[in-house]
């Protein structure tokens, strides 16, 4: 599995953080359990460009449990939690994110996610969608979402 994170050895700390935040997300937990049983995303690939945090990790795990192949990169390198990235990789979810990564690496990571040919795109800030429109217009995407009003305006 391809990924680019700071240190896989940080996974235990990230797992604790993910579990802690997950206990405070009962609605997502209910959805995750339903996804686990029904597998509504079976065979789909989800590419996400979002803050790599414990909260996002719980969403990625729910999507994975719903049958999706999930790939994540950072929407903001300054908010990336390296231990959470490591924990997701340990769970089998490819992550391309390093806290403080430079602009060139940021776009390499977006392209690494898009190289997996996601059919569903989650974005925060419209960086991934912008790359799709400007550089990968022929890539097929069934649907996507933008998390911010800034991205919608963009």
Tab-separated table of C-alpha atoms in Angstrom:
chain	number	residue	atom	x	y	z
A	1	UNK	CA	0.000	0.000	0.000
A	2	UNK	CA	1.413	3.349	-1.035
A	3	UNK	CA	1.409	6.151	1.512
A	4	UNK	CA	3.514	9.101	2.619
A	5	UNK	CA	3.462	9.828	6.334
A	6	UNK	CA	6.047	10.988	8.863
A	7	UNK	CA	6.395	7.891	11.031
A	8	UNK	CA	4.379	4.652	11.117
A	9	UNK	CA	5.555	4.220	14.709
A	10	UNK	CA	3.156	6.960	15.812
A	11	UNK	CA	0.119	4.739	15.117
A	12	UNK	CA	-0.595	3.748	18.735
A	13	UNK	CA	-0.984	7.350	19.842
A	14	UNK	CA	-3.141	8.111	16.827
A	15	UNK	CA	-5.354	5.106	17.506
A	16	UNK	CA	-6.017	6.371	21.040
A	17	UNK	CA	-6.923	9.808	19.702
A	18	UNK	CA	-9.261	8.291	17.080
A	19	UNK	CA	-10.975	6.089	19.665
A	20	UNK	CA	-11.424	9.048	22.037
A	21	UNK	CA	-13.035	11.252	19.395
A	22	UNK	CA	-15.101	8.334	18.085
A	23	UNK	CA	-16.744	7.945	21.481
A	24	UNK	CA	-18.004	11.513	21.061
A	25	UNK	CA	-19.505	10.903	17.607
A	26	UNK	CA	-22.581	8.725	18.272
A	27	UNK	CA	-24.354	9.572	15.017
A	28	UNK	CA	-21.336	8.619	12.937
A	29	UNK	CA	-20.991	5.460	14.997
A	30	UNK	CA	-24.581	4.527	14.130
A	31	UNK	CA	-23.912	5.154	10.441
A	32	UNK	CA	-20.674	3.188	10.625
A	33	UNK	CA	-22.475	0.193	12.108
A	34	UNK	CA	-25.145	0.352	9.387
A	35	UNK	CA	-22.397	0.640	6.745
A	36	UNK	CA	-20.562	-2.317	8.269
A	37	UNK	CA	-23.681	-4.464	7.854
A	38	UNK	CA	-24.945	-3.250	4.471
A	39	UNK	CA	-21.707	-2.303	2.610
A	40	UNK	CA	-23.389	0.432	0.509
A	41	UNK	CA	-20.041	1.606	-0.905
A	42	UNK	CA	-18.764	-1.832	-1.910
A	43	UNK	CA	-16.470	-1.548	-4.920
A	44	UNK	CA	-16.269	2.255	-4.835
A	45	UNK	CA	-13.147	4.318	-4.332
A	46	UNK	CA	-13.349	7.472	-2.224
A	47	UNK	CA	-10.615	10.085	-2.499
A	48	UNK	CA	-10.587	12.632	0.304
A	49	UNK	CA	-8.650	15.858	0.716
A	50	UNK	CA	-9.516	16.882	4.258
A	51	UNK	CA	-7.944	17.856	7.556
A	52	UNK	CA	-6.125	14.766	8.795
A	53	UNK	CA	-7.534	14.717	12.303
A	54	UNK	CA	-9.067	12.132	14.591
A	55	UNK	CA	-12.541	13.274	13.606
A	56	UNK	CA	-11.808	12.850	9.895
A	57	UNK	CA	-10.241	9.476	10.670
A	58	UNK	CA	-13.535	8.272	12.109
A	59	UNK	CA	-15.304	9.308	8.908
A	60	UNK	CA	-12.685	7.518	6.784
A	61	UNK	CA	-13.068	4.358	8.879
A	62	UNK	CA	-16.859	4.505	8.480
A	63	UNK	CA	-16.502	4.792	4.706
A	64	UNK	CA	-14.046	1.903	4.690
A	65	UNK	CA	-16.403	-0.193	6.805
A	66	UNK	CA	-19.087	0.604	4.234
A	67	UNK	CA	-17.032	-1.215	1.630
A	68	UNK	CA	-15.184	1.696	0.018
A	69	UNK	CA	-11.514	1.830	-0.790
A	70	UNK	CA	-10.525	5.078	0.892
A	71	UNK	CA	-7.478	7.264	0.218
A	72	UNK	CA	-6.778	10.475	2.151
A	73	UNK	CA	-4.533	13.499	1.760
A	74	UNK	CA	-4.324	16.685	3.787
A	75	UNK	CA	-6.380	19.741	2.921
A	76	UNK	CA	-4.219	21.800	5.272
A	77	UNK	CA	-0.701	20.655	6.158
A	78	UNK	CA	-0.759	22.738	9.337
A	79	UNK	CA	-3.656	20.770	10.821
A	80	UNK	CA	-2.300	17.305	10.025
A	81	UNK	CA	-2.025	15.035	13.047
A	82	UNK	CA	0.869	12.743	12.126
A	83	UNK	CA	-0.093	10.135	14.700
A	84	UNK	CA	-3.605	9.909	13.241
A	85	UNK	CA	-2.169	9.534	9.738
A	86	UNK	CA	-0.029	6.656	10.999
A	87	UNK	CA	-3.007	4.989	12.675
A	88	UNK	CA	-5.043	5.141	9.474
A	89	UNK	CA	-2.196	3.585	7.507
A	90	UNK	CA	-2.039	0.833	10.149
A	91	UNK	CA	-5.781	0.298	9.506
A	92	UNK	CA	-5.107	-0.169	5.795
A	93	UNK	CA	-6.125	3.296	4.621
A	94	UNK	CA	-3.492	4.966	2.435
A	95	UNK	CA	-2.679	8.459	3.691
A	96	UNK	CA	-0.571	11.092	1.957
A	97	UNK	CA	-0.029	13.773	4.588
A	98	UNK	CA	2.812	15.231	6.622
A	99	UNK	CA	2.392	18.064	9.085
A	100	UNK	CA	4.033	21.161	7.614
A	101	UNK	CA	4.543	19.747	4.114
A	102	UNK	CA	5.518	22.281	1.467
A	103	UNK	CA	3.306	23.311	-1.450
A	104	UNK	CA	4.960	20.956	-3.961
A	105	UNK	CA	4.432	17.980	-1.645
A	106	UNK	CA	0.865	19.091	-0.965
A	107	UNK	CA	0.017	18.876	-4.675
A	108	UNK	CA	1.977	15.625	-5.107
A	109	UNK	CA	-0.218	14.182	-2.377
A	110	UNK	CA	-3.420	15.385	-4.046
A	111	UNK	CA	-2.259	13.773	-7.283
A	112	UNK	CA	-1.370	10.556	-5.448
A	113	UNK	CA	-4.978	10.347	-4.263
A	114	UNK	CA	-6.330	11.165	-7.721
A	115	UNK	CA	-4.056	8.493	-9.225
A	116	UNK	CA	-6.254	5.929	-7.445
A	117	UNK	CA	-9.137	7.003	-9.735
A	118	UNK	CA	-11.657	7.856	-7.004
A	119	UNK	CA	-15.272	7.779	-8.079
A	120	UNK	CA	-16.353	9.865	-5.079
A	121	UNK	CA	-14.398	12.906	-3.933
A	122	UNK	CA	-14.519	14.635	-0.555
A	123	UNK	CA	-12.794	18.019	-0.477
A	124	UNK	CA	-12.164	20.816	1.990
A	125	UNK	CA	-11.104	23.993	0.266
A	126	UNK	CA	-11.597	22.735	-3.320
A	127	UNK	CA	-7.916	22.028	-3.944
A	128	UNK	CA	-8.594	18.506	-5.192
A	129	UNK	CA	-11.574	19.601	-7.271
A	130	UNK	CA	-9.488	22.397	-8.791
A	131	UNK	CA	-6.802	19.905	-9.827
A	132	UNK	CA	-9.512	17.678	-11.303
A	133	UNK	CA	-10.968	20.542	-13.355
A	134	UNK	CA	-7.691	22.115	-14.476
A	135	UNK	CA	-5.380	19.145	-14.921
A	136	UNK	CA	-7.504	15.986	-15.004
A	137	UNK	CA	-10.698	16.967	-16.800
A	138	UNK	CA	-10.993	13.542	-18.429
A	139	UNK	CA	-10.969	11.708	-15.081
A	140	UNK	CA	-14.386	10.216	-14.313
A	141	UNK	CA	-15.941	11.161	-10.975
A	142	UNK	CA	-19.470	10.095	-10.091
A	143	UNK	CA	-19.935	12.580	-7.277
A	144	UNK	CA	-18.226	14.857	-4.862
A	145	UNK	CA	-18.693	17.177	-1.980
A	146	UNK	CA	-17.053	20.331	-0.777
A	147	UNK	CA	-16.957	20.954	2.936
A	148	UNK	CA	-16.445	24.729	2.999
A	149	UNK	CA	-18.109	27.814	1.605
A	150	UNK	CA	-14.636	28.995	0.559
A	151	UNK	CA	-14.283	25.945	-1.653
A	152	UNK	CA	-17.754	26.397	-3.108
A	153	UNK	CA	-16.938	29.999	-4.029
A	154	UNK	CA	-13.631	28.948	-5.551
